[in-house]
mmCIF file of C-alpha atoms in Angstrom:
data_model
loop_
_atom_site.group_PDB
_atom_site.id
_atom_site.type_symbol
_atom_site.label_atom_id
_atom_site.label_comp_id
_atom_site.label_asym_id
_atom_site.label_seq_id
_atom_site.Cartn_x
_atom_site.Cartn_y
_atom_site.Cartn_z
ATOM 1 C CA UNK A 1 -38.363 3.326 65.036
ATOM 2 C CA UNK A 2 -34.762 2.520 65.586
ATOM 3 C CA UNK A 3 -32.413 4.084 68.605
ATOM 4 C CA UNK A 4 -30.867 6.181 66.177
ATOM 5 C CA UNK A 5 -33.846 7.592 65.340
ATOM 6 C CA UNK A 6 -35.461 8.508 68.236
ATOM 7 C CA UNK A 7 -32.150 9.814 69.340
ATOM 8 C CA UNK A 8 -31.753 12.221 66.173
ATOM 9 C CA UNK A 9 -35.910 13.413 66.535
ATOM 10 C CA UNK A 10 -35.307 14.005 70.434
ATOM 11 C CA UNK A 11 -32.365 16.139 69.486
ATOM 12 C CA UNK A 12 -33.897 17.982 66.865
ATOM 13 C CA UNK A 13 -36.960 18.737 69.343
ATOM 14 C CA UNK A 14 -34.107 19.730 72.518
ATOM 15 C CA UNK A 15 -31.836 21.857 70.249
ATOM 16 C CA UNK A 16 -35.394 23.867 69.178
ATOM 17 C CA UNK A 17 -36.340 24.215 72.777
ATOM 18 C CA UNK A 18 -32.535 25.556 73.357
ATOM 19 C CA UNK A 19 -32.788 27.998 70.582
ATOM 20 C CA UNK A 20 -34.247 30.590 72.696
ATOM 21 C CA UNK A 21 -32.545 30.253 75.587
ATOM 22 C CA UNK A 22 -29.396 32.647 75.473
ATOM 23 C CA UNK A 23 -31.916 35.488 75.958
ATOM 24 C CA UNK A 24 -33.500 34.154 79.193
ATOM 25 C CA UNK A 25 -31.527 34.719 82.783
ATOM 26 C CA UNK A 26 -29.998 31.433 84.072
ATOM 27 C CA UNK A 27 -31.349 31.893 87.271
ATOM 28 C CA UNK A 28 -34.668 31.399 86.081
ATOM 29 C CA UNK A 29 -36.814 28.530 87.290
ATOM 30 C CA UNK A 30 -37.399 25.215 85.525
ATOM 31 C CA UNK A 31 -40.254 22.677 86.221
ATOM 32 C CA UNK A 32 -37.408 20.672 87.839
ATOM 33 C CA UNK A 33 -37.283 21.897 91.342
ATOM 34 C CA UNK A 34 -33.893 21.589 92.616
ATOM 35 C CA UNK A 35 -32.647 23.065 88.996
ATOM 36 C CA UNK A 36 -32.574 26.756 87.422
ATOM 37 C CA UNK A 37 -32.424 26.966 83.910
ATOM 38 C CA UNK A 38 -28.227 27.433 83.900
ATOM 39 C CA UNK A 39 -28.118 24.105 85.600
ATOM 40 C CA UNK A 40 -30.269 22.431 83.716
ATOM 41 C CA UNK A 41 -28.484 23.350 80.729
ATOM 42 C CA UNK A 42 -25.372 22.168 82.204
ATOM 43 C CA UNK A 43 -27.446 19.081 83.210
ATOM 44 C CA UNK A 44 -28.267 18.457 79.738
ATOM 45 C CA UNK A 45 -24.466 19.270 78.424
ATOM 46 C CA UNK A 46 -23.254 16.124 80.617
ATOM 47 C CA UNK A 47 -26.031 14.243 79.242
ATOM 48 C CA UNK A 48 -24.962 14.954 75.558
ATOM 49 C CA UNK A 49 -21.029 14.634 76.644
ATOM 50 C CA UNK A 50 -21.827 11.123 78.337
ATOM 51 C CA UNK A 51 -23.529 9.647 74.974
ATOM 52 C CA UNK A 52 -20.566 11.432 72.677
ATOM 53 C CA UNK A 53 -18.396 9.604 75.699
ATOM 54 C CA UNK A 54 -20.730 6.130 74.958
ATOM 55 C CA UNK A 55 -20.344 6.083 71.127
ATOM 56 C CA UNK A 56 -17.035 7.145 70.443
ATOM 57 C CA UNK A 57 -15.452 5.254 73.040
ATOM 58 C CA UNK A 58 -17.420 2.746 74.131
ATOM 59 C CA UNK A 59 -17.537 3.694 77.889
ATOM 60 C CA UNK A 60 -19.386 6.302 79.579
ATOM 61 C CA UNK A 61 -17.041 8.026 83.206
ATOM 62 C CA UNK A 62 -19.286 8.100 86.186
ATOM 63 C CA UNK A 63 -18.000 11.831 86.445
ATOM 64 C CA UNK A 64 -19.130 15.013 84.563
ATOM 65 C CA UNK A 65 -16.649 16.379 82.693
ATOM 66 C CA UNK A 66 -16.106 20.007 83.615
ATOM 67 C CA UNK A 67 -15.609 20.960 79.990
ATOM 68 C CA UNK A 68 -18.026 23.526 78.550
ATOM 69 C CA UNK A 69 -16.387 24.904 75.760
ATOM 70 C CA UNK A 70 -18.084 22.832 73.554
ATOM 71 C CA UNK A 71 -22.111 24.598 73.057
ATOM 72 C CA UNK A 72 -25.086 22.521 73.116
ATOM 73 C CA UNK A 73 -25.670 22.805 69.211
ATOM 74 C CA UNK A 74 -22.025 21.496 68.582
ATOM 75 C CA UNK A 75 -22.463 18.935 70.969
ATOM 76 C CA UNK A 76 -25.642 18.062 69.410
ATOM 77 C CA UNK A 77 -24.429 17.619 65.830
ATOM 78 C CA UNK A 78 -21.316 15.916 67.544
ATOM 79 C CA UNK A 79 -23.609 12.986 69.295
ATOM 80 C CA UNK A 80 -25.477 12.837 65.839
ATOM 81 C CA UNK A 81 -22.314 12.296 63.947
ATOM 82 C CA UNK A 82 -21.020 9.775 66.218
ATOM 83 C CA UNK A 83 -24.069 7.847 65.571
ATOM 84 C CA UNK A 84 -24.410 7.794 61.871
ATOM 85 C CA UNK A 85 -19.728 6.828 62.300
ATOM 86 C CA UNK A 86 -21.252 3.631 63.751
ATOM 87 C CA UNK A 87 -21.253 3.156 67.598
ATOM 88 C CA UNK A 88 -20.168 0.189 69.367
ATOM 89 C CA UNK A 89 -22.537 -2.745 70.279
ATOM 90 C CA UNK A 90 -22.300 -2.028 74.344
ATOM 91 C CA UNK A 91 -21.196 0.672 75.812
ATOM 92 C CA UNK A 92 -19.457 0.273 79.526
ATOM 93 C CA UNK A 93 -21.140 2.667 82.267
ATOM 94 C CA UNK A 94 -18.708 3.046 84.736
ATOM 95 C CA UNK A 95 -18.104 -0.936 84.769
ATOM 96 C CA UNK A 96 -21.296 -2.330 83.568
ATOM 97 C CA UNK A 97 -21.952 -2.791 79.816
ATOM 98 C CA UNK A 98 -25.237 -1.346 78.380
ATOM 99 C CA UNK A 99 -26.540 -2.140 75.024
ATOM 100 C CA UNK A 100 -25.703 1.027 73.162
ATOM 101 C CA UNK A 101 -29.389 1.039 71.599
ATOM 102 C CA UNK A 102 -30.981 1.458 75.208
ATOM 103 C CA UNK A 103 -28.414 4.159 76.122
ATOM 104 C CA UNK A 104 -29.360 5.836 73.183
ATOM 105 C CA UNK A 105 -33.122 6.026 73.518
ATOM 106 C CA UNK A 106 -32.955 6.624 77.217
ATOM 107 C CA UNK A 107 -30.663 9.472 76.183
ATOM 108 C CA UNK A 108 -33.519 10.670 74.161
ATOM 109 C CA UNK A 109 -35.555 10.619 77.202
ATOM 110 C CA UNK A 110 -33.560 12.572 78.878
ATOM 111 C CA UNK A 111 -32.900 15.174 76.213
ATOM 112 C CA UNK A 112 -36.541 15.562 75.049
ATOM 113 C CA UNK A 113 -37.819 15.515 78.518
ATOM 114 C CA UNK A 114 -35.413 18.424 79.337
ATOM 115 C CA UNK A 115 -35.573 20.247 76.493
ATOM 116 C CA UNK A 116 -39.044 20.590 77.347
ATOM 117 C CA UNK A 117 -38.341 21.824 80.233
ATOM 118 C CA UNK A 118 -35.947 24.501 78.921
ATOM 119 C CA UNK A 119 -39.130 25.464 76.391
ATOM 120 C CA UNK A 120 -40.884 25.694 79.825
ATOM 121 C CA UNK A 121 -38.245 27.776 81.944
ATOM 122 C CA UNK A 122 -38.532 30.211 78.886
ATOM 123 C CA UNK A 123 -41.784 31.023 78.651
ATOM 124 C CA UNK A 124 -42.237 28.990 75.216
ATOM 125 C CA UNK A 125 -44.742 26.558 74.938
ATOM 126 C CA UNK A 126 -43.094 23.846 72.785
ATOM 127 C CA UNK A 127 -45.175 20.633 72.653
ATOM 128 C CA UNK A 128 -43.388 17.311 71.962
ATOM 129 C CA UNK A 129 -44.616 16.128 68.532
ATOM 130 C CA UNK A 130 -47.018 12.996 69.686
ATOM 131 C CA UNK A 131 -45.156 10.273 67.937
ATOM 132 C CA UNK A 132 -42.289 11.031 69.679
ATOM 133 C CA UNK A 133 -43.888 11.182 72.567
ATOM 134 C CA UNK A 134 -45.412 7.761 72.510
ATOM 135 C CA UNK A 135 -42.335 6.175 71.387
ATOM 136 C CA UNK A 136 -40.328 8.237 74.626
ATOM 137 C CA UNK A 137 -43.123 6.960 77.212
ATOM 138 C CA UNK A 138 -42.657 3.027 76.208
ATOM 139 C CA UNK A 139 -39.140 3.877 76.890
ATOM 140 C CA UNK A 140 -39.280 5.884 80.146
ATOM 141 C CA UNK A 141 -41.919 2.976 81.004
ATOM 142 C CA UNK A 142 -39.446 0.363 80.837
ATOM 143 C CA UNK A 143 -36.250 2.522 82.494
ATOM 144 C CA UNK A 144 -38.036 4.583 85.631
ATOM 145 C CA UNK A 145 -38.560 2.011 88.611
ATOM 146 C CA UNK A 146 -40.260 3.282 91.981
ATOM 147 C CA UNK A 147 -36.804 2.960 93.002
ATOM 148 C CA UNK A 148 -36.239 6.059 90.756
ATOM 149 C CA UNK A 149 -38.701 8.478 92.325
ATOM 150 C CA UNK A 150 -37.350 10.666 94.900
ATOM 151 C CA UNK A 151 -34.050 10.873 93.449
ATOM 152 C CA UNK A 152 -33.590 10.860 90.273
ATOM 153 C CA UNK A 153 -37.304 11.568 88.886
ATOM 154 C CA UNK A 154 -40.008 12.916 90.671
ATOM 155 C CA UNK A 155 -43.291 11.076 92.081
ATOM 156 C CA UNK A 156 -45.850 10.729 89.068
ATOM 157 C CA UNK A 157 -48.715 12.981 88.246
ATOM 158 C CA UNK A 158 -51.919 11.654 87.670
ATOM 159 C CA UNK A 159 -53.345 12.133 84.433
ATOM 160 C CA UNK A 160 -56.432 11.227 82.195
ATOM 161 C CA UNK A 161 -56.314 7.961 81.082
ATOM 162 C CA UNK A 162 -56.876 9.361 77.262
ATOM 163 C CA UNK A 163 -54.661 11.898 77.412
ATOM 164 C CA UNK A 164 -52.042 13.099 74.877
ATOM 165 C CA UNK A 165 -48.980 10.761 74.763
ATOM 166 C CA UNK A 166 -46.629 14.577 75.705
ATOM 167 C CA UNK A 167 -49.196 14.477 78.699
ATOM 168 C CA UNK A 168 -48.794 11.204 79.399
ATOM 169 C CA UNK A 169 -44.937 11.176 79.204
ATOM 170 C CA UNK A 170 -44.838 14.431 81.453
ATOM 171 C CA UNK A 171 -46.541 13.026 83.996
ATOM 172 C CA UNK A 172 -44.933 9.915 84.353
ATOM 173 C CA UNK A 173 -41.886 12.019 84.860
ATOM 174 C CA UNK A 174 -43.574 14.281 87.352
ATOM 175 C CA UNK A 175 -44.173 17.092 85.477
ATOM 176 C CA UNK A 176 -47.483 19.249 85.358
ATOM 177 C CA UNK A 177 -48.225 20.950 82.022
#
């Protein structure tokens, strides 16, 4: 499956998980700790704003943009757009260049992984669709270093060696289904 893929099927999945989410307080809890669900949907808002940033420009600020006009489906479509106009090859982050196919599918990480997590904070079970999945976990594999945990992603949670690619993806993040 190619980066643009994966990127368009992770968005589809996130903006689903979002649907529901304007009638659910923002104070609410989110299986990321140090996050409510308000947060976490401004979490994901940079996250969409810094791969808009990546493939329309060809660099990605090491700042958040304050901006929030813009909603999450807009955004969406926006990121989607940019994609199909033709990104650039690399993409600079901050000052390092990053092939704009791995920013893209660790974008989709990111945005399936949380959009899961807005499904959770909402009380609506939302399972990743299993191909997805799979394809998401080879990725987060390759991306999320020990030197990752603590920080940036939580410690893994053990799971059964046959289990569901979702399961498998969740818990490599550090999430408990």
């Amino acid at each position: 499956m190619s980066a643009g893929e994966l990127l368009e099927r992770s968005l589809a999945y996130a903006l689903g998980s979002v649907a529901g989410a304007e009638s659910v307080a923002l104070g609410r809890g989110t299986p990321c700790s140090e996050w409510n669900l308000g947060e976490l949907l401004g979490h994901l808002d940079d996250s969409l704003d810094a791969l808009y940033e990546g493939l329309t420009g060809g660099r990605i600020g090491l700042l958040p943009h304050a901006d929030r006009v813009c909603g999450f489906r807009t955004r969406a479509c926006a990121v989607l757009g940019a994609w199909a106009a033709g990104p650039p090859e690399d993409v600079l982050v901050g000052e390092r260049p990053l092939d704009v196919r791995v920013m893209a599918a660790v974008g989709a990480v990111e945005i399936t992984v949380h959009g899961w997590d807005v499904a959770r904070a909402c009380e609506r079970p939302r399972p990743i669709p299993e191909g997805l999945a799979a394809e998401l976990l080879s990725v987060a594999q390759c991306v999320v270093g020990e030197e990752d945990r603590g920080g940036r992603f939580a410690q893994p949670v053990a799971v059964p060696s046959r289990a569901r690619a979702e399961t498998q993806l969740l818990g490599f993040l550090g999430r408990r289904l």
